[in-house]
GROMACS .gro file of N, CA, C and O in nm:
model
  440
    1UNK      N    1  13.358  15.057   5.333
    1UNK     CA    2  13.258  15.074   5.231
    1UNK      C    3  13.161  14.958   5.239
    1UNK      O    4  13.201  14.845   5.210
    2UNK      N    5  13.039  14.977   5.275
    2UNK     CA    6  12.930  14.870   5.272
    2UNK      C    7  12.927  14.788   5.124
    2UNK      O    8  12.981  14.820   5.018
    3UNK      N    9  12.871  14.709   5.145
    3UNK     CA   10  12.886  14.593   5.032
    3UNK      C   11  12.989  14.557   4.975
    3UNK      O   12  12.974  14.503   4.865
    4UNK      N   13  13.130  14.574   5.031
    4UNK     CA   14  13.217  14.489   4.959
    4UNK      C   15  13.267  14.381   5.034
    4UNK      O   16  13.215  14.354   5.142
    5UNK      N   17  13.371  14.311   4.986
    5UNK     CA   18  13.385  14.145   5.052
    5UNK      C   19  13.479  14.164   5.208
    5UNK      O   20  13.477  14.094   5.309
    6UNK      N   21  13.556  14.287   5.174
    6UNK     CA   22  13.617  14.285   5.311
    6UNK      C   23  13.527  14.289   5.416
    6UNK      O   24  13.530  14.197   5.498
    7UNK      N   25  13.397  14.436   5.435
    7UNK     CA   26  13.316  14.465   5.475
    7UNK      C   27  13.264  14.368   5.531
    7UNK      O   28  13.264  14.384   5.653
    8UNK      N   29  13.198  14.230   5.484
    8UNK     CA   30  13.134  14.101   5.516
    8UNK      C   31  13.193  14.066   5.594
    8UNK      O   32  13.153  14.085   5.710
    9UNK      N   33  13.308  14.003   5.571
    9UNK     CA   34  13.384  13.949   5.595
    9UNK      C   35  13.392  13.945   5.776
    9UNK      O   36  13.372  13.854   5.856
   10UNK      N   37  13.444  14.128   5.799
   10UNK     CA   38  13.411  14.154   5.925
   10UNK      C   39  13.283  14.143   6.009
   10UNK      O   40  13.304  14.135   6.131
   11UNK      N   41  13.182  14.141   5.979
   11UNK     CA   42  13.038  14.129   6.022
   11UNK      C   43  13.046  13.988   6.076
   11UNK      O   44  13.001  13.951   6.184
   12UNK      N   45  13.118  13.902   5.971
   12UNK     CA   46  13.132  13.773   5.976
   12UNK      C   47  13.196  13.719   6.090
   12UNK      O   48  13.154  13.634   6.168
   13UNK      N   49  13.293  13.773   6.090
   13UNK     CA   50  13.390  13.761   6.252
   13UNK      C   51  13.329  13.797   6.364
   13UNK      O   52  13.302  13.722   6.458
   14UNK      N   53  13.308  13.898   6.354
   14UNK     CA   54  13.239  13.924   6.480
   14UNK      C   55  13.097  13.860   6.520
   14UNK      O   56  13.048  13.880   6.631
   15UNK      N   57  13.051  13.802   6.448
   15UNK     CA   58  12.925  13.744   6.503
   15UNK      C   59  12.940  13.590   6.488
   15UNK      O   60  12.847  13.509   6.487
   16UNK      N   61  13.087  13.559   6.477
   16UNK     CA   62  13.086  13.364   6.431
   16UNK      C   63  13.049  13.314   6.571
   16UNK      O   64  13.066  13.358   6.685
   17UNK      N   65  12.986  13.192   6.510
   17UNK     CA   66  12.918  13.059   6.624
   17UNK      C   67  13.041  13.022   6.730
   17UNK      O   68  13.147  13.030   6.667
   18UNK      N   69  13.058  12.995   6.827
   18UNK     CA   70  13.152  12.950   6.867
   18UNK      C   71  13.140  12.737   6.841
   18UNK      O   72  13.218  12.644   6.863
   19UNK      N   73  13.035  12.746   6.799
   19UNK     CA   74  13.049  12.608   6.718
   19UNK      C   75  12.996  12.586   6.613
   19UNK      O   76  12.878  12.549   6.614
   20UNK      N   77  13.079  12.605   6.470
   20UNK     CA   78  13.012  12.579   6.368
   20UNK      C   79  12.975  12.467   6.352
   20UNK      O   80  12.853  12.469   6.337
   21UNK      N   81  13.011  12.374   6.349
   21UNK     CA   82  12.971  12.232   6.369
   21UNK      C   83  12.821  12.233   6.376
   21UNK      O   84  12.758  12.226   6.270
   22UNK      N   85  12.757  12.240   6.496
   22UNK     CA   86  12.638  12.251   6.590
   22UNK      C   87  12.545  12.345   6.472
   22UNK      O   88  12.431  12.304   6.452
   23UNK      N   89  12.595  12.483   6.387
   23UNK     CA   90  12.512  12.561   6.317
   23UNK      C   91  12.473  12.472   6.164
   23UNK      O   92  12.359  12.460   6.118
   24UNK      N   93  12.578  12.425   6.115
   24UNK     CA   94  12.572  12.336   5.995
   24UNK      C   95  12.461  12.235   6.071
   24UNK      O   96  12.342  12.242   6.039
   25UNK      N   97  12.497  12.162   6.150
   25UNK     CA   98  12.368  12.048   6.139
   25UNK      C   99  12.214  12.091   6.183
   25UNK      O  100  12.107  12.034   6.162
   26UNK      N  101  12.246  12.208   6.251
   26UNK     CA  102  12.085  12.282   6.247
   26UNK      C  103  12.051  12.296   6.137
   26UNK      O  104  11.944  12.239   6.121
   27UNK      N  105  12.088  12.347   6.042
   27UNK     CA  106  12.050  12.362   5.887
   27UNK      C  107  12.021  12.287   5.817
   27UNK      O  108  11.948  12.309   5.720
   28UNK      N  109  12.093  12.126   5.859
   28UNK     CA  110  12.032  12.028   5.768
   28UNK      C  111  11.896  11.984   5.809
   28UNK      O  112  11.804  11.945   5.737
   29UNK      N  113  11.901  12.000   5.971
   29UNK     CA  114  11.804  11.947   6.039
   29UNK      C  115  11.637  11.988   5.995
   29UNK      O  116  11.531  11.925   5.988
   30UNK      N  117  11.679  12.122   5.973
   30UNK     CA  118  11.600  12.233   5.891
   30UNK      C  119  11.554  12.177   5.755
   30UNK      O  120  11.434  12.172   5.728
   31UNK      N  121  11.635  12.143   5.684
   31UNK     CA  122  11.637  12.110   5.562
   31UNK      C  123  11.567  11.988   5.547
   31UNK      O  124  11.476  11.982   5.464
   32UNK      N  125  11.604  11.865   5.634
   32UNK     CA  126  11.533  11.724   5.660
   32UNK      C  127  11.383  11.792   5.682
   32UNK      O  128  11.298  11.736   5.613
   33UNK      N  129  11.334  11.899   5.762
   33UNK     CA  130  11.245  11.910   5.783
   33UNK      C  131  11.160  11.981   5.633
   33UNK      O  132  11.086  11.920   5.555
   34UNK      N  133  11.185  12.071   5.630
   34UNK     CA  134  11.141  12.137   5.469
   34UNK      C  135  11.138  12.082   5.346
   34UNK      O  136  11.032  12.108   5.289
   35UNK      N  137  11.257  11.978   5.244
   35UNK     CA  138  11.258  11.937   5.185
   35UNK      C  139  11.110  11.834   5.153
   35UNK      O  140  11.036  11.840   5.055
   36UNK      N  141  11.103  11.769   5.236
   36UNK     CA  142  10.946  11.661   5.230
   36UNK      C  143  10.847  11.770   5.225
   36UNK      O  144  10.775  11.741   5.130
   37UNK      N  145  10.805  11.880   5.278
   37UNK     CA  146  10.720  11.928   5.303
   37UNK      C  147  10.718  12.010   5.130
   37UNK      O  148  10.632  11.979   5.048
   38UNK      N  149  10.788  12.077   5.111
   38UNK     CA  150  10.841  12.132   4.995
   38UNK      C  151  10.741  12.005   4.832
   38UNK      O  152  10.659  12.030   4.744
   39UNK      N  153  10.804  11.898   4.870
   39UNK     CA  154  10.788  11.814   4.803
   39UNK      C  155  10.611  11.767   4.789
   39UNK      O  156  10.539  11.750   4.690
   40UNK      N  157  10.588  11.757   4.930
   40UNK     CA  158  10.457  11.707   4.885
   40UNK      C  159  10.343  11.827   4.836
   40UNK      O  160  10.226  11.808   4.800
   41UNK      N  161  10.422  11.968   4.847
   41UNK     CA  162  10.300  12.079   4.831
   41UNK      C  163  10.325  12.059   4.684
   41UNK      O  164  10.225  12.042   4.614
   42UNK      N  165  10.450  12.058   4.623
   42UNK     CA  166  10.451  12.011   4.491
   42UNK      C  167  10.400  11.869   4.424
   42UNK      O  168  10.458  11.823   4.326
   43UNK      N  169  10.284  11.800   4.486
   43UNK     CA  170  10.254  11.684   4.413
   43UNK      C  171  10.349  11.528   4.436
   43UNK      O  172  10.310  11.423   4.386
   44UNK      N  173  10.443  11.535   4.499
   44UNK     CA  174  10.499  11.427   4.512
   44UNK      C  175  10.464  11.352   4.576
   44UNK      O  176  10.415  11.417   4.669
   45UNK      N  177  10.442  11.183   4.611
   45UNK     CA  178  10.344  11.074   4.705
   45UNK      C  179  10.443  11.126   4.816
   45UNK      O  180  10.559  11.166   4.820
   46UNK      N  181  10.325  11.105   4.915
   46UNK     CA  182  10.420  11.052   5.064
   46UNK      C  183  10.503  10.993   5.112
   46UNK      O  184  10.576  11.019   5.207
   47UNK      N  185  10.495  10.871   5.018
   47UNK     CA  186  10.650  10.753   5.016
   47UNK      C  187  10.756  10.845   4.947
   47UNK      O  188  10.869  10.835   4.994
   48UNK      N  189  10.741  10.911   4.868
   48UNK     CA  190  10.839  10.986   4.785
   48UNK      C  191  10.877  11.050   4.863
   48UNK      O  192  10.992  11.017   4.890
   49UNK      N  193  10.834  11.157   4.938
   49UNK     CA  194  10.871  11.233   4.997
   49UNK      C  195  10.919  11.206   5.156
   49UNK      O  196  10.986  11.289   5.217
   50UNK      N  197  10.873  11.077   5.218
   50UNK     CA  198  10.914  11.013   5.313
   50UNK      C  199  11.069  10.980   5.326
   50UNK      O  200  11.156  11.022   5.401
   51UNK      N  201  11.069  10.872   5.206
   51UNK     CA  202  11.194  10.861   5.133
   51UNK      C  203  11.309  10.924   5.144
   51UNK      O  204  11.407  10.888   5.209
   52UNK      N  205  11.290  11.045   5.061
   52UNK     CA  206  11.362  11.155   5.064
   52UNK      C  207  11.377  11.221   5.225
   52UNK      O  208  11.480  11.269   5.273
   53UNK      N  209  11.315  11.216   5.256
   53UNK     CA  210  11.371  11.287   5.421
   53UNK      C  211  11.413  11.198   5.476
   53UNK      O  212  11.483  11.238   5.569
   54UNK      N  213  11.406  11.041   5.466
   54UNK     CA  214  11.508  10.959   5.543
   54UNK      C  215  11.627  10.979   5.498
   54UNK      O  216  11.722  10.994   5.575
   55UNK      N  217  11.639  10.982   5.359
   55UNK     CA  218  11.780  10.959   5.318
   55UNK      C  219  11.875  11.127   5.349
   55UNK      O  220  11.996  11.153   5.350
   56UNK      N  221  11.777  11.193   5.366
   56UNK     CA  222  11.812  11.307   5.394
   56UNK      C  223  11.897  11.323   5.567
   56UNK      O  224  12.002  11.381   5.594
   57UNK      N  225  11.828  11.267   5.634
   57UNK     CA  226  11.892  11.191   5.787
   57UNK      C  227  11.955  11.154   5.771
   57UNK      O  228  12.031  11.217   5.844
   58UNK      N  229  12.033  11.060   5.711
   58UNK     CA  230  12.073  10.923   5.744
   58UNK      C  231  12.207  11.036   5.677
   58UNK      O  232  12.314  11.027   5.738
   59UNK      N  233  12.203  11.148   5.548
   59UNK     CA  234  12.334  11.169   5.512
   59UNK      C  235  12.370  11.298   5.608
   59UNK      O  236  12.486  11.341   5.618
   60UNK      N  237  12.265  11.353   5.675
   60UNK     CA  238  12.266  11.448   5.779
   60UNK      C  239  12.382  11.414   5.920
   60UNK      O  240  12.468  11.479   5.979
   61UNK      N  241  12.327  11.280   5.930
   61UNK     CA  242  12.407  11.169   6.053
   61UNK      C  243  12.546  11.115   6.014
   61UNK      O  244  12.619  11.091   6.111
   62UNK      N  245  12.595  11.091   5.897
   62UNK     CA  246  12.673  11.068   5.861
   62UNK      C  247  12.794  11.186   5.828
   62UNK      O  248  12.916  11.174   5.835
   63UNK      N  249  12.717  11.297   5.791
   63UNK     CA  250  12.801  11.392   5.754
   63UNK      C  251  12.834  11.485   5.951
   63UNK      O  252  12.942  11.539   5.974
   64UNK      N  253  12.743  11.482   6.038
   64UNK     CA  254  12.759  11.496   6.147
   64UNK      C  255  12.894  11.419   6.209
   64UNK      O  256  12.975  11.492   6.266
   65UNK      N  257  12.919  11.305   6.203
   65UNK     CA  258  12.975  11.165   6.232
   65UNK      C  259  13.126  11.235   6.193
   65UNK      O  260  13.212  11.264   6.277
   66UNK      N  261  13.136  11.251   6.076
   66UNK     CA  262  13.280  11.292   5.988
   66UNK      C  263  13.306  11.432   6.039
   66UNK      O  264  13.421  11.461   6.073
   67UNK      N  265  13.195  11.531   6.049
   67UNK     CA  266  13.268  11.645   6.110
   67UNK      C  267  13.328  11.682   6.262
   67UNK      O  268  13.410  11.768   6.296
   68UNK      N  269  13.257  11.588   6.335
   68UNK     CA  270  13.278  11.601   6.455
   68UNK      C  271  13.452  11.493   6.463
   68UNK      O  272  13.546  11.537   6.528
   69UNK      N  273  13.458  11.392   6.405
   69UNK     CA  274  13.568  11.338   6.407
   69UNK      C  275  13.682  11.416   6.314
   69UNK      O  276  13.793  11.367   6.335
   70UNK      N  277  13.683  11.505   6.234
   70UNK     CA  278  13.817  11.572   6.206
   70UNK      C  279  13.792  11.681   6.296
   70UNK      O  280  13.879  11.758   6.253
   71UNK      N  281  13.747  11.732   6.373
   71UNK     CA  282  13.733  11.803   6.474
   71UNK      C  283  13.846  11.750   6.583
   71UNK      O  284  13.958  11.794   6.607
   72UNK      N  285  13.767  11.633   6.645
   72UNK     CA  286  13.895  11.559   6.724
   72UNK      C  287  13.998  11.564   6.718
   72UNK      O  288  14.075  11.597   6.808
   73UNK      N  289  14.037  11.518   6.557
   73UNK     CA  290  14.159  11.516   6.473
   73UNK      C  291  14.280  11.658   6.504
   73UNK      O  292  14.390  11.674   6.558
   74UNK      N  293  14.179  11.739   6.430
   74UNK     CA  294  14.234  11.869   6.430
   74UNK      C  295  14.271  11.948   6.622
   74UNK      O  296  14.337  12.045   6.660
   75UNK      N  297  14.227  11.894   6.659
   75UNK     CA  298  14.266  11.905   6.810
   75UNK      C  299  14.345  11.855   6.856
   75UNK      O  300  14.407  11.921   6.939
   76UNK      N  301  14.384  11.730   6.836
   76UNK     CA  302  14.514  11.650   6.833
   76UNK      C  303  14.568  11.667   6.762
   76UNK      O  304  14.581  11.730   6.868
   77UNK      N  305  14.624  11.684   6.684
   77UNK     CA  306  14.704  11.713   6.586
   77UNK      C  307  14.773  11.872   6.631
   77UNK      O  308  14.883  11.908   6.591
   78UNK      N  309  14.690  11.950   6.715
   78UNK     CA  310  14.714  12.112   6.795
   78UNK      C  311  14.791  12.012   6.908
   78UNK      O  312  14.905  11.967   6.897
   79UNK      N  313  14.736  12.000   6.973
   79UNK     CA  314  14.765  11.924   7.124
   79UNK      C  315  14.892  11.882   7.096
   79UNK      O  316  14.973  11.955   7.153
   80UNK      N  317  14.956  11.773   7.016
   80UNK     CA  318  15.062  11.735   6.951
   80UNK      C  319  15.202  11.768   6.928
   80UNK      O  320  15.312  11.715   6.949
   81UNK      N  321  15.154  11.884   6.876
   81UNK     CA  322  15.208  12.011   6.791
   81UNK      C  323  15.268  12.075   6.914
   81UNK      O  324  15.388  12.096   6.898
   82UNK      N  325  15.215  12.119   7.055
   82UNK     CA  326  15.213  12.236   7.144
   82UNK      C  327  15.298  12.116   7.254
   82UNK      O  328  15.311  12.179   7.359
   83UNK      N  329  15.333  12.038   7.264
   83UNK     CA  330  15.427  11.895   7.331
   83UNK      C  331  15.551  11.924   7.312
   83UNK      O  332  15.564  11.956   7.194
   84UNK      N  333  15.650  11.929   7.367
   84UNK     CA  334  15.768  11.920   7.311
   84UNK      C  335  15.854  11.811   7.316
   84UNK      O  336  15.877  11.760   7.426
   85UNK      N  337  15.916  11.759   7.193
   85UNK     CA  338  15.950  11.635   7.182
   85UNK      C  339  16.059  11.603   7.310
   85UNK      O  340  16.118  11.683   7.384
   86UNK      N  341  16.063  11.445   7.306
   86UNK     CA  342  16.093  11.447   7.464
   86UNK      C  343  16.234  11.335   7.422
   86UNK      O  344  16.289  11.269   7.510
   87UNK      N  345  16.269  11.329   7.300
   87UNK     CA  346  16.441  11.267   7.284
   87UNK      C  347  16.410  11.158   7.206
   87UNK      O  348  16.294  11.123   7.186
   88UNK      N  349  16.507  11.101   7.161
   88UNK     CA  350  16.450  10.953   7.106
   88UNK      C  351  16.407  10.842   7.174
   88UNK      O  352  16.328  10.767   7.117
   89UNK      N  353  16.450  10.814   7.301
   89UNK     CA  354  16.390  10.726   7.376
   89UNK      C  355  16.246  10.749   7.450
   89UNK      O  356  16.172  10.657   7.486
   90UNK      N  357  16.225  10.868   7.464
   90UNK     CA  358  16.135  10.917   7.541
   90UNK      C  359  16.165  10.969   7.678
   90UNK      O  360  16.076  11.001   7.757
   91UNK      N  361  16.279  10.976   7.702
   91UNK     CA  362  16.340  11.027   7.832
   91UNK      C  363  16.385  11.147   7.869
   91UNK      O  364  16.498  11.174   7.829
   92UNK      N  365  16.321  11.239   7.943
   92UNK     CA  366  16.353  11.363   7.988
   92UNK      C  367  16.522  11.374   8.097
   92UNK      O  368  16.541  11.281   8.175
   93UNK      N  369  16.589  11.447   8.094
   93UNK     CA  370  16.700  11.466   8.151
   93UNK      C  371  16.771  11.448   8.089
   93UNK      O  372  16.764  11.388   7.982
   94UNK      N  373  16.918  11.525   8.175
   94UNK     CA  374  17.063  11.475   8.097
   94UNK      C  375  17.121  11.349   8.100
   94UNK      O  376  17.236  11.343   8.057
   95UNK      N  377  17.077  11.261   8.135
   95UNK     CA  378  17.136  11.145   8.161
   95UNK      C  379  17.163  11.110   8.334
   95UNK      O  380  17.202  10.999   8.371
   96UNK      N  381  17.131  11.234   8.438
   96UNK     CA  382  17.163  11.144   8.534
   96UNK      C  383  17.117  11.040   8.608
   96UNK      O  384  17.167  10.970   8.696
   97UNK      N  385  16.996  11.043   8.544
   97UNK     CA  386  16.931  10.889   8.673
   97UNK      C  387  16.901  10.756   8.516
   97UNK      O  388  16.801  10.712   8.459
   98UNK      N  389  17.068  10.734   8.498
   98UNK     CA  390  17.052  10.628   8.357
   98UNK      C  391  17.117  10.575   8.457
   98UNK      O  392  17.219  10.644   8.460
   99UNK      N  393  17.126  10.500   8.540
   99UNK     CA  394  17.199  10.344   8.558
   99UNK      C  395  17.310  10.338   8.560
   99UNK      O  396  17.368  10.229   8.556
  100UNK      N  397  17.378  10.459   8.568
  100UNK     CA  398  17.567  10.460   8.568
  100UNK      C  399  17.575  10.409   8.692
  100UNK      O  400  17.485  10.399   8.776
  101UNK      N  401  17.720  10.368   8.701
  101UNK     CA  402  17.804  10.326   8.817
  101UNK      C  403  17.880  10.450   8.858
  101UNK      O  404  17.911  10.465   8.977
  102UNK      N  405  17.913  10.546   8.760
  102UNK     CA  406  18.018  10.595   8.811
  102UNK      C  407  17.948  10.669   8.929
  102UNK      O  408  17.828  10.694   8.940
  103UNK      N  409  18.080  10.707   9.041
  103UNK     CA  410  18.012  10.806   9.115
  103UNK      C  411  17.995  10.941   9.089
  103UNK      O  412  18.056  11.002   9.002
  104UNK      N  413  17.892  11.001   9.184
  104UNK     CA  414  17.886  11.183   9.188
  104UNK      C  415  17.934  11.253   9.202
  104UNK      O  416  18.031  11.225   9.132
  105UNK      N  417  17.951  11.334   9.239
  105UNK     CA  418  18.015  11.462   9.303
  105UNK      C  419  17.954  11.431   9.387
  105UNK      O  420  17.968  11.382   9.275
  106UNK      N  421  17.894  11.403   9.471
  106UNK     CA  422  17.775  11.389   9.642
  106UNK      C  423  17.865  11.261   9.732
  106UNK      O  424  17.870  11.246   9.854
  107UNK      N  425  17.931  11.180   9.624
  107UNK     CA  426  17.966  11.044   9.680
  107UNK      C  427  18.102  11.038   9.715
  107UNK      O  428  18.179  11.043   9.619
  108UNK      N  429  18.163  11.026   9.851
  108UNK     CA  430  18.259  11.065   9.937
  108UNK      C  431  18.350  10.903   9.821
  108UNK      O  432  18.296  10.799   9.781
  109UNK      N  433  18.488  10.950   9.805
  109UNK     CA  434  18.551  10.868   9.719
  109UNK      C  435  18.699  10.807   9.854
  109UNK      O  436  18.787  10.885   9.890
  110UNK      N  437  18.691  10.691   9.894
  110UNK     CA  438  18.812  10.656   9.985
  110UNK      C  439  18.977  10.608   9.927
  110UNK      O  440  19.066  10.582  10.008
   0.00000   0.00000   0.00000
């Protein structure tokens, strides 16, 4: 049924960014750009509106900064996850190449 939330929802899937990341900061980028412009058709000084689009960057860059690093995060934290723990020491095997004396089964006994 058109217009309900499931409906969206799917439209939604099927057409997602393969980097949202990258779509969010186009938008601000957008926004840094419009906001000043916005501003001065409404009467606001140039410093005002200068202003405002720096600070508009600067939280654009910052909020860029934080998403791309729980990104990382969240990738390691997968990566991590998909490892399989390797013992308490960190040592793979049953124990045979630990430093015993005793002999093998391979080692002729006189």
């Amino acid at each position: 049924m058109p217009g309900t939330r499931d409906y969206a929802r799917e439209d939604a899937a099927e057409g997602a960014s393969p980097d949202p990341v990258s779509d969010v900061v186009r938008w601000a980028a957008f926004s840094c750009a419009l906001v000043p412009v916005v501003l001065l058709m409404c009467g606001q000084s140039f410093g005002g509106a200068a202003g405002t689009a720096a600070g508009l960057v600067a939280l654009t860059c910052a909020c860029h900064a934080l998403l791309r690093q729980s990104a990382r995060s969240a990738a390691r934290a997968v990566a991590e996850q998909s490892v399989p723990h390797r013992g308490r020491h960190g040592r793979t095997g049953g124990g045979s190449h630990r430093g015993a004396r005793h002999p093998g089964s391979g080692t002729p006994l006189d």
